[in-house]
Amino acid sequence: MGAAASQDPPLPNDNDFVSPRARRIPNLLPIYLTDARAVEKYHPTKCPDGVISLSVAENPMVEDLLTAAVASDGKGTTIDAINPSFRDFQIYYQPTHGSAPLLDAMSQFLTNKLLNLSNSLDKDGMVVGAGCNAVLENLAFVLASPGDSVMIPVPYYAAFEFDLVARAGLTIAPVTMNSTLSSVGRYYPTRDALDQSYETSLKRGNTPKILLLSHPHNPLGICYPPHVVKECIDWARERKVHLISDEIYAGSVHSPCSTGPFVSALELASGHVPSSSGLGLGDYVHFVYALSKDFALSGLRVGVSYSENKHIRLPMQKLNDFCQVSSQTQMLVSEMLTDEEYLDSFLTEARQRVKHRCEVLIGLLEECSVPYLTPSAGLFLWIDFSEFLEDGGTMEARERALYLDMLHEFGLLFTPGMSMRNELPGYFRCVFTSATEEEFGVALERIRIFVNAKRRQK
């Protein structure tokens, strides 16, 4: 008999190497992040034609104000010099939601420096975790179940779709305003818009459990007027929907708001129920913040959630086991947030620098007659490049073609609006703080060249 025919070994099943839920995770990330990794970055000598990224909300402009502070004990002596190793208590487990000194410092900072609240926060309602996305995900985890929906007014920060879906298993229910206004008011959520999103989500089989506001707003760079936030709070309480106010840019209000000063949702929601401690928020209003934006300390991974819903306190504290902040970082942040002289100086100077950089960009857009939304907060500006869209095709295809043209032909990387679920194509978020002074000058000239080249093609 002849030898038996050899057979190829069976092909391995993908499930042998990675779970189906893990395979879904990359699809939750906005495509512009992949695009950004695939291009050569600008360098003045090594790669002068490289791409300048104005898409990541970081602020290297304040680096010089930070490095000395985080390396100093406030007396001109570096922490490393006076304390070359961990202090004895730091080598052991810490309270999962934050050490007592950190909670004290964070509470005082939020109450008196950042939010100007009428009453003090209840420290028992605070959880300090490894970044804003960590504490936001934990809040979503304890307030909603897989398949429930989170309502978010559009446009919204693109990574919310990852933060709330990847592990918590929630769905996103965009709140579209369908407004005919040409002013900033077109972006304000209304009762009608909230009702429509709520009912649409229910019809799709997803129960809305959370309304997430970005205030000040990312990507628009505006503050919602107090009456808009208050209406959202009232609507949420009536519907028994949890409102989370993400106020990560509260310390970066750099210019007067056209509708009055920024007012935190915590202040607007205060006094709803009698309370011997805290603000009297009741069970349906919650808050998140982090040091990543106002302080440009994204590498430290320090975020905080606040809630007066006593039913979720223990679950929030236990979930924080997975994203607790290191004891050394907690000590450093505690010391920084209790140095009032430094805080006042830093926040004032940081706002001035952001405001100046913003005004320079606005000057160019005015010179080039490019429409934009006048910003009052944040590190970015919302630009309308829709006049440069090609005719024909879907909205998504037309915007992506324009986006890729700016990226590959003009070396400019912005955040495309449709990745943030904007209703119309051609709008882009420009993070004007993410470049060095030299890079920003080059970027401004590239924008000018882009606009002139596109208009000559018409």
Short mmCIF file of C-alpha atoms in Angstrom, two decimals:
data_model
loop_
_atom_site.label_atom_id
_atom_site.label_comp_id
_atom_site.label_asym_id
_atom_site.label_seq_id
_atom_site.Cartn_x
_atom_site.Cartn_y
_atom_site.Cartn_z
CA MET A 1 0.00 0.00 0.00
CA GLY A 2 1.15 3.48 -0.70
CA ALA A 3 1.80 5.95 2.07
CA ALA A 4 -1.24 7.75 3.36
CA ALA A 5 -1.66 11.22 1.94
CA SER A 6 -0.39 13.83 4.35
CA GLN A 7 -2.93 16.26 5.67
CA ASP A 8 -2.35 19.87 6.63
CA PRO A 9 -2.97 20.56 10.29
CA PRO A 10 -6.27 22.29 10.94
CA LEU A 11 -6.12 26.07 10.92
CA PRO A 12 -6.32 27.49 14.41
CA ASN A 13 -9.52 29.20 15.43
CA ASP A 14 -9.16 32.89 16.27
CA ASN A 15 -10.94 32.12 19.52
CA ASP A 16 -7.91 30.07 20.54
CA PHE A 17 -5.86 33.26 20.74
CA VAL A 18 -8.24 36.11 21.48
CA SER A 19 -11.80 36.44 22.73
CA PRO A 20 -14.56 37.90 20.57
CA ARG A 21 -14.91 40.85 22.93
CA ALA A 22 -11.19 41.60 22.62
CA ARG A 23 -11.49 41.57 18.82
CA ARG A 24 -14.21 44.21 19.06
CA ILE A 25 -12.10 46.64 21.07
CA PRO A 26 -10.01 48.12 18.20
CA ASN A 27 -13.23 48.92 16.34
CA LEU A 28 -14.29 51.18 19.20
CA LEU A 29 -11.32 53.49 18.70
CA PRO A 30 -11.67 56.43 16.29
CA ILE A 31 -9.87 55.82 13.00
CA TYR A 32 -7.94 59.09 13.20
CA LEU A 33 -5.81 57.53 15.96
CA THR A 34 -4.67 54.86 13.51
CA ASP A 35 -4.02 57.52 10.87
CA ALA A 36 -1.91 59.50 13.32
CA ARG A 37 0.33 56.51 14.04
CA ALA A 38 0.88 55.83 10.36
CA VAL A 39 2.44 59.17 9.39
CA GLU A 40 5.85 60.67 10.01
CA LYS A 41 5.82 63.35 12.69
CA TYR A 42 7.22 66.81 12.12
CA HIS A 43 10.77 67.62 13.24
CA PRO A 44 12.41 70.94 12.31
CA THR A 45 15.57 69.29 10.94
CA LYS A 46 15.01 65.54 10.69
CA CYS A 47 11.54 65.67 9.15
CA PRO A 48 10.52 69.24 8.21
CA ASP A 49 7.73 67.96 5.94
CA GLY A 50 6.28 65.70 8.64
CA VAL A 51 2.79 66.01 10.04
CA ILE A 52 2.03 68.41 12.89
CA SER A 53 -0.56 66.91 15.21
CA LEU A 54 -3.20 69.30 16.50
CA SER A 55 -5.53 66.49 17.55
CA VAL A 56 -4.47 65.38 21.06
CA ALA A 57 -5.66 67.51 23.98
CA GLU A 58 -2.35 68.07 25.75
CA ASN A 59 -0.70 71.30 26.82
CA PRO A 60 3.11 71.36 26.73
CA MET A 61 2.96 75.16 27.00
CA VAL A 62 2.85 74.87 30.80
CA GLU A 63 5.55 72.26 31.17
CA ASP A 64 7.99 74.76 32.69
CA LEU A 65 5.43 75.64 35.38
CA LEU A 66 4.99 71.99 36.36
CA THR A 67 8.30 70.18 36.38
CA ALA A 68 9.77 72.31 39.19
CA ALA A 69 6.61 71.98 41.26
CA VAL A 70 6.32 68.20 41.07
CA ALA A 71 10.02 67.85 41.95
CA SER A 72 9.93 70.27 44.90
CA ASP A 73 8.62 70.18 48.44
CA GLY A 74 7.63 73.84 48.18
CA LYS A 75 10.77 74.95 50.03
CA GLY A 76 13.15 74.86 47.11
CA THR A 77 14.31 71.35 47.94
CA THR A 78 13.60 68.41 45.69
CA ILE A 79 11.53 65.63 47.19
CA ASP A 80 14.11 63.10 46.04
CA ALA A 81 16.85 64.92 47.94
CA ILE A 82 15.00 64.91 51.27
CA ASN A 83 13.28 61.57 50.81
CA PRO A 84 15.19 59.20 48.52
CA SER A 85 12.89 56.27 49.28
CA PHE A 86 9.27 55.59 50.12
CA ARG A 87 8.07 56.64 53.53
CA ASP A 88 7.22 53.64 55.64
CA PHE A 89 3.43 53.92 55.39
CA GLN A 90 3.59 54.21 51.60
CA ILE A 91 4.80 50.66 51.02
CA TYR A 92 1.50 49.20 52.27
CA TYR A 93 -2.04 49.08 50.93
CA GLN A 94 -3.81 52.41 50.88
CA PRO A 95 -7.56 53.15 51.15
CA THR A 96 -8.86 52.11 47.76
CA HIS A 97 -10.67 55.40 47.11
CA GLY A 98 -7.76 57.65 48.15
CA SER A 99 -5.73 58.53 51.23
CA ALA A 100 -7.19 60.92 53.80
CA PRO A 101 -4.69 63.71 52.97
CA LEU A 102 -5.47 63.41 49.26
CA LEU A 103 -9.25 63.45 49.78
CA ASP A 104 -8.90 66.50 52.04
CA ALA A 105 -6.74 68.31 49.49
CA MET A 106 -8.93 67.38 46.52
CA SER A 107 -12.10 68.39 48.34
CA GLN A 108 -10.72 71.80 49.26
CA PHE A 109 -9.37 72.36 45.76
CA LEU A 110 -12.62 71.46 44.01
CA THR A 111 -14.79 73.40 46.46
CA ASN A 112 -12.79 76.62 46.77
CA LYS A 113 -10.42 76.91 43.82
CA LEU A 114 -11.93 75.14 40.85
CA LEU A 115 -15.71 75.16 41.15
CA ASN A 116 -16.39 77.93 43.72
CA LEU A 117 -19.12 75.90 45.39
CA SER A 118 -21.43 77.38 48.02
CA ASN A 119 -20.94 74.41 50.35
CA SER A 120 -18.20 71.85 50.92
CA LEU A 121 -18.14 68.43 49.29
CA ASP A 122 -18.72 65.30 51.32
CA LYS A 123 -15.36 63.53 51.19
CA ASP A 124 -17.09 60.17 51.61
CA GLY A 125 -18.57 60.68 48.14
CA MET A 126 -15.17 61.04 46.46
CA VAL A 127 -13.16 58.34 44.72
CA VAL A 128 -9.72 59.13 43.31
CA GLY A 129 -8.67 56.76 40.50
CA ALA A 130 -6.21 56.42 37.65
CA GLY A 131 -7.56 59.09 35.31
CA CYS A 132 -10.89 60.54 34.29
CA ASN A 133 -11.74 57.64 31.97
CA ALA A 134 -11.22 55.16 34.82
CA VAL A 135 -13.54 56.89 37.29
CA LEU A 136 -16.07 57.61 34.53
CA GLU A 137 -16.12 53.95 33.50
CA ASN A 138 -16.58 52.89 37.11
CA LEU A 139 -19.48 55.31 37.54
CA ALA A 140 -21.10 53.97 34.39
CA PHE A 141 -20.51 50.41 35.60
CA VAL A 142 -22.39 50.97 38.87
CA LEU A 143 -25.20 53.12 37.42
CA ALA A 144 -26.15 51.02 34.37
CA SER A 145 -26.17 47.43 33.10
CA PRO A 146 -24.85 45.98 29.82
CA GLY A 147 -27.12 47.01 26.97
CA ASP A 148 -28.36 50.16 28.72
CA SER A 149 -27.60 53.42 26.97
CA VAL A 150 -25.71 56.60 27.77
CA MET A 151 -27.19 59.73 26.21
CA ILE A 152 -24.57 62.24 25.02
CA PRO A 153 -25.24 65.53 23.17
CA VAL A 154 -23.41 65.70 19.84
CA PRO A 155 -20.70 66.35 18.94
CA TYR A 156 -18.88 64.57 21.75
CA TYR A 157 -15.39 63.44 22.74
CA ALA A 158 -14.71 60.46 20.48
CA ALA A 159 -13.14 58.25 23.18
CA PHE A 160 -16.39 58.21 25.20
CA GLU A 161 -17.43 55.37 22.90
CA PHE A 162 -14.44 53.33 24.05
CA ASP A 163 -14.61 54.32 27.72
CA LEU A 164 -18.28 53.39 28.10
CA VAL A 165 -18.63 50.45 25.73
CA ALA A 166 -15.44 48.36 25.84
CA ARG A 167 -15.91 46.84 29.31
CA ALA A 168 -19.09 48.34 30.77
CA GLY A 169 -21.01 47.07 27.74
CA LEU A 170 -23.20 50.14 27.38
CA THR A 171 -24.46 51.69 24.16
CA ILE A 172 -24.32 55.32 23.11
CA ALA A 173 -27.52 57.25 22.38
CA PRO A 174 -26.55 60.49 20.60
CA VAL A 175 -28.63 63.54 21.51
CA THR A 176 -29.08 65.48 18.26
CA MET A 177 -30.52 68.96 18.48
CA ASN A 178 -31.80 69.34 14.89
CA SER A 179 -31.68 73.09 15.45
CA THR A 180 -32.03 75.70 12.73
CA LEU A 181 -30.04 78.23 14.77
CA SER A 182 -26.80 79.47 13.21
CA SER A 183 -25.40 80.58 16.58
CA VAL A 184 -23.82 78.57 19.39
CA GLY A 185 -27.33 77.83 20.66
CA ARG A 186 -27.67 75.13 18.03
CA TYR A 187 -25.47 72.95 20.24
CA TYR A 188 -27.47 73.33 23.46
CA PRO A 189 -29.44 70.22 24.48
CA THR A 190 -33.15 70.90 24.95
CA ARG A 191 -35.97 68.95 26.53
CA ASP A 192 -37.31 68.05 23.10
CA ALA A 193 -33.91 66.73 21.99
CA LEU A 194 -33.49 64.75 25.22
CA ASP A 195 -36.99 63.27 24.92
CA GLN A 196 -36.37 62.26 21.31
CA SER A 197 -33.07 60.56 22.12
CA TYR A 198 -34.64 58.80 25.11
CA GLU A 199 -37.56 57.42 23.11
CA THR A 200 -35.37 56.40 20.17
CA SER A 201 -33.08 54.46 22.49
CA LEU A 202 -36.02 52.68 24.08
CA LYS A 203 -37.32 51.64 20.66
CA ARG A 204 -33.95 50.10 19.92
CA GLY A 205 -34.18 48.04 23.09
CA ASN A 206 -31.68 50.07 25.11
CA THR A 207 -32.91 51.68 28.33
CA PRO A 208 -31.32 55.13 28.86
CA LYS A 209 -29.74 55.20 32.32
CA ILE A 210 -27.17 58.01 32.02
CA LEU A 211 -27.03 61.50 30.52
CA LEU A 212 -23.38 62.53 30.11
CA LEU A 213 -22.55 66.23 29.74
CA SER A 214 -19.14 67.61 28.82
CA HIS A 215 -19.02 70.97 30.61
CA PRO A 216 -16.94 72.89 29.55
CA HIS A 217 -17.51 71.18 26.27
CA ASN A 218 -15.10 68.98 24.33
CA PRO A 219 -14.81 69.46 21.32
CA LEU A 220 -16.71 72.78 21.10
CA GLY A 221 -14.65 74.74 23.62
CA ILE A 222 -17.75 76.39 25.15
CA CYS A 223 -19.49 76.42 28.52
CA TYR A 224 -23.15 75.51 28.62
CA PRO A 225 -25.23 78.40 30.03
CA PRO A 226 -26.52 77.70 33.56
CA HIS A 227 -30.14 77.48 32.37
CA VAL A 228 -29.21 74.73 29.88
CA VAL A 229 -27.41 72.64 32.52
CA LYS A 230 -30.23 73.19 35.01
CA GLU A 231 -32.80 72.05 32.46
CA CYS A 232 -30.76 68.87 31.86
CA ILE A 233 -30.58 68.26 35.63
CA ASP A 234 -34.32 68.72 36.05
CA TRP A 235 -35.07 66.48 33.06
CA ALA A 236 -32.76 63.75 34.35
CA ARG A 237 -34.31 63.76 37.81
CA GLU A 238 -37.82 63.61 36.35
CA ARG A 239 -36.87 60.67 34.12
CA LYS A 240 -34.79 58.98 36.85
CA VAL A 241 -31.78 59.12 34.54
CA HIS A 242 -28.35 59.65 36.13
CA LEU A 243 -26.61 62.85 35.01
CA ILE A 244 -22.80 62.80 34.97
CA SER A 245 -21.08 66.13 34.45
CA ASP A 246 -17.55 65.73 33.05
CA GLU A 247 -15.85 68.99 34.07
CA ILE A 248 -12.27 68.08 33.22
CA TYR A 249 -11.72 71.51 31.59
CA ALA A 250 -13.26 73.54 34.45
CA GLY A 251 -9.90 75.17 35.22
CA SER A 252 -9.26 76.09 31.59
CA VAL A 253 -11.99 78.72 31.15
CA HIS A 254 -9.68 81.24 29.53
CA SER A 255 -12.10 83.81 28.09
CA PRO A 256 -15.46 85.29 29.13
CA CYS A 257 -18.41 83.10 28.18
CA SER A 258 -20.98 84.93 26.08
CA THR A 259 -23.74 83.64 28.36
CA GLY A 260 -22.06 84.48 31.67
CA PRO A 261 -19.49 82.77 33.92
CA PHE A 262 -18.98 79.02 34.02
CA VAL A 263 -21.14 77.38 36.71
CA SER A 264 -20.55 73.77 37.73
CA ALA A 265 -23.40 71.32 37.51
CA LEU A 266 -22.70 70.54 41.18
CA GLU A 267 -23.58 74.09 42.15
CA LEU A 268 -26.69 74.12 39.96
CA ALA A 269 -27.87 70.79 41.39
CA SER A 270 -27.24 71.72 45.02
CA GLY A 271 -29.96 71.92 47.64
CA HIS A 272 -32.24 69.39 46.01
CA VAL A 273 -32.59 67.32 49.18
CA PRO A 274 -31.86 68.10 52.86
CA SER A 275 -28.35 67.02 53.76
CA SER A 276 -26.18 67.32 56.86
CA SER A 277 -23.06 66.97 54.71
CA GLY A 278 -22.27 67.70 51.10
CA LEU A 279 -24.36 69.64 48.62
CA GLY A 280 -27.76 67.97 48.80
CA LEU A 281 -27.52 66.64 45.23
CA GLY A 282 -29.71 63.58 45.71
CA ASP A 283 -29.05 60.29 43.96
CA TYR A 284 -29.07 61.29 40.29
CA VAL A 285 -26.28 63.87 39.83
CA HIS A 286 -22.61 62.89 39.62
CA PHE A 287 -19.30 64.54 38.69
CA VAL A 288 -15.89 63.60 37.25
CA TYR A 289 -12.64 65.56 36.93
CA ALA A 290 -8.92 64.91 36.45
CA LEU A 291 -5.58 66.71 36.47
CA SER A 292 -4.83 65.71 32.87
CA LYS A 293 -5.98 68.91 31.14
CA ASP A 294 -5.97 71.95 33.44
CA PHE A 295 -2.65 70.83 34.94
CA ALA A 296 -1.30 68.97 31.87
CA LEU A 297 -0.50 66.02 34.18
CA SER A 298 -1.93 63.27 32.01
CA GLY A 299 1.02 61.02 32.86
CA LEU A 300 0.25 61.02 36.58
CA ARG A 301 -3.18 59.40 36.00
CA VAL A 302 -5.22 61.18 38.67
CA GLY A 303 -8.98 61.46 38.27
CA VAL A 304 -11.80 61.93 40.76
CA SER A 305 -15.50 61.12 40.83
CA TYR A 306 -18.02 62.62 43.23
CA SER A 307 -21.50 61.40 44.09
CA GLU A 308 -23.86 61.72 47.02
CA ASN A 309 -25.65 58.51 46.04
CA LYS A 310 -24.82 56.35 49.07
CA HIS A 311 -25.96 53.17 47.29
CA ILE A 312 -22.95 53.25 44.96
CA ARG A 313 -20.20 54.24 47.41
CA LEU A 314 -18.98 50.77 48.36
CA PRO A 315 -19.16 49.41 44.77
CA MET A 316 -17.22 52.48 43.54
CA GLN A 317 -14.55 52.02 46.18
CA LYS A 318 -14.13 48.32 45.45
CA LEU A 319 -14.01 48.81 41.67
CA ASN A 320 -11.24 51.31 42.26
CA ASP A 321 -9.02 48.40 43.32
CA PHE A 322 -8.36 48.00 39.59
CA CYS A 323 -7.33 51.62 39.02
CA GLN A 324 -5.98 52.92 42.30
CA VAL A 325 -3.43 55.75 42.24
CA SER A 326 0.00 54.91 43.65
CA SER A 327 0.79 56.09 47.17
CA GLN A 328 3.72 58.19 45.93
CA THR A 329 1.54 60.00 43.40
CA GLN A 330 -1.14 60.57 46.03
CA MET A 331 1.40 62.24 48.30
CA LEU A 332 2.74 64.43 45.52
CA VAL A 333 -0.73 65.58 44.44
CA SER A 334 -1.80 66.22 48.04
CA GLU A 335 1.14 68.54 48.54
CA MET A 336 0.59 70.33 45.24
CA LEU A 337 -3.14 70.92 45.82
CA THR A 338 -2.57 72.37 49.28
CA ASP A 339 -0.06 74.97 48.05
CA GLU A 340 -2.54 77.79 47.49
CA GLU A 341 0.05 80.31 46.34
CA TYR A 342 1.30 77.93 43.67
CA LEU A 343 -2.22 76.98 42.56
CA ASP A 344 -3.27 80.60 42.10
CA SER A 345 -0.11 81.43 40.19
CA PHE A 346 -0.21 78.33 38.00
CA LEU A 347 -3.87 78.48 37.02
CA THR A 348 -3.69 82.21 36.24
CA GLU A 349 -0.58 81.85 34.07
CA ALA A 350 -1.86 78.69 32.35
CA ARG A 351 -5.13 80.40 31.38
CA GLN A 352 -3.26 83.41 30.04
CA ARG A 353 -1.04 81.23 27.87
CA VAL A 354 -4.00 79.24 26.53
CA LYS A 355 -5.92 82.45 25.83
CA HIS A 356 -2.98 83.99 23.94
CA ARG A 357 -2.43 80.88 21.80
CA CYS A 358 -6.17 80.76 21.05
CA GLU A 359 -6.21 84.42 20.01
CA VAL A 360 -3.32 83.86 17.60
CA LEU A 361 -5.23 81.03 15.90
CA ILE A 362 -8.41 83.09 15.77
CA GLY A 363 -6.43 85.90 14.14
CA LEU A 364 -5.37 83.58 11.34
CA LEU A 365 -8.88 82.22 10.82
CA GLU A 366 -10.24 85.77 10.65
CA GLU A 367 -7.53 86.69 8.14
CA CYS A 368 -8.47 83.66 6.01
CA SER A 369 -12.25 84.15 6.45
CA VAL A 370 -12.66 80.64 7.87
CA PRO A 371 -15.72 80.22 10.15
CA TYR A 372 -15.21 78.99 13.70
CA LEU A 373 -17.05 78.72 17.00
CA THR A 374 -15.78 81.35 19.45
CA PRO A 375 -14.29 79.38 22.36
CA SER A 376 -14.20 80.30 26.02
CA ALA A 377 -12.72 77.15 27.55
CA GLY A 378 -10.60 74.10 26.85
CA LEU A 379 -7.52 73.63 24.72
CA PHE A 380 -9.19 73.59 21.31
CA LEU A 381 -11.29 75.42 18.77
CA TRP A 382 -14.11 74.15 16.51
CA ILE A 383 -13.40 75.05 12.86
CA ASP A 384 -15.76 74.92 9.89
CA PHE A 385 -13.85 73.78 6.79
CA SER A 386 -17.02 72.59 5.07
CA GLU A 387 -16.55 74.96 2.10
CA PHE A 388 -13.66 72.72 1.01
CA LEU A 389 -15.67 69.50 0.85
CA GLU A 390 -15.87 67.83 -2.56
CA ASP A 391 -19.26 67.31 -4.14
CA GLY A 392 -20.84 63.85 -4.27
CA GLY A 393 -20.64 60.85 -1.98
CA THR A 394 -21.77 60.31 1.58
CA MET A 395 -21.13 62.87 4.30
CA GLU A 396 -18.60 60.53 5.91
CA ALA A 397 -16.73 59.94 2.64
CA ARG A 398 -16.57 63.64 1.80
CA GLU A 399 -15.21 64.59 5.22
CA ARG A 400 -12.66 61.77 5.24
CA ALA A 401 -11.39 62.81 1.80
CA LEU A 402 -10.87 66.36 3.10
CA TYR A 403 -9.28 65.09 6.30
CA LEU A 404 -6.82 62.87 4.39
CA ASP A 405 -6.00 65.72 2.01
CA MET A 406 -5.06 67.97 4.94
CA LEU A 407 -3.08 65.16 6.52
CA HIS A 408 -1.05 63.94 3.53
CA GLU A 409 -0.82 67.02 1.30
CA PHE A 410 -0.56 69.76 3.91
CA GLY A 411 0.83 67.97 6.97
CA LEU A 412 -2.02 68.94 9.31
CA LEU A 413 -3.70 66.49 11.67
CA PHE A 414 -6.99 67.67 13.17
CA THR A 415 -9.76 65.70 14.86
CA PRO A 416 -12.51 65.13 12.26
CA GLY A 417 -15.96 66.16 13.44
CA MET A 418 -17.78 63.07 12.27
CA SER A 419 -15.57 60.92 14.51
CA MET A 420 -17.24 62.95 17.26
CA ARG A 421 -20.67 62.29 15.71
CA ASN A 422 -21.16 65.84 14.48
CA GLU A 423 -24.35 66.12 12.46
CA LEU A 424 -22.70 67.87 9.49
CA PRO A 425 -19.43 67.10 7.65
CA GLY A 426 -16.45 69.41 7.35
CA TYR A 427 -16.02 70.48 10.97
CA PHE A 428 -12.74 69.82 12.78
CA ARG A 429 -11.36 70.19 16.31
CA CYS A 430 -8.00 71.97 16.41
CA VAL A 431 -6.03 71.51 19.65
CA PHE A 432 -4.00 74.70 19.58
CA THR A 433 -2.01 73.86 22.73
CA SER A 434 -0.57 70.53 21.58
CA ALA A 435 2.37 71.97 19.59
CA THR A 436 5.52 73.77 20.64
CA GLU A 437 5.82 77.45 19.76
CA GLU A 438 7.92 76.65 16.69
CA GLU A 439 5.57 73.87 15.57
CA PHE A 440 2.55 76.10 16.05
CA GLY A 441 4.06 78.77 13.80
CA VAL A 442 4.62 76.17 11.09
CA ALA A 443 1.06 74.87 11.54
CA LEU A 444 -0.41 78.35 11.12
CA GLU A 445 1.45 78.82 7.84
CA ARG A 446 0.28 75.41 6.63
CA ILE A 447 -3.33 76.34 7.40
CA ARG A 448 -2.92 79.53 5.39
CA ILE A 449 -1.42 77.59 2.47
CA PHE A 450 -4.20 74.98 2.67
CA VAL A 451 -7.00 77.56 2.58
CA ASN A 452 -5.47 79.52 -0.29
CA ALA A 453 -4.75 76.38 -2.32
CA LYS A 454 -8.29 75.08 -1.90
CA ARG A 455 -9.85 78.37 -2.90
CA ARG A 456 -7.69 78.58 -6.02
CA GLN A 457 -9.02 75.18 -7.06
CA LYS A 458 -12.62 76.42 -7.13
#
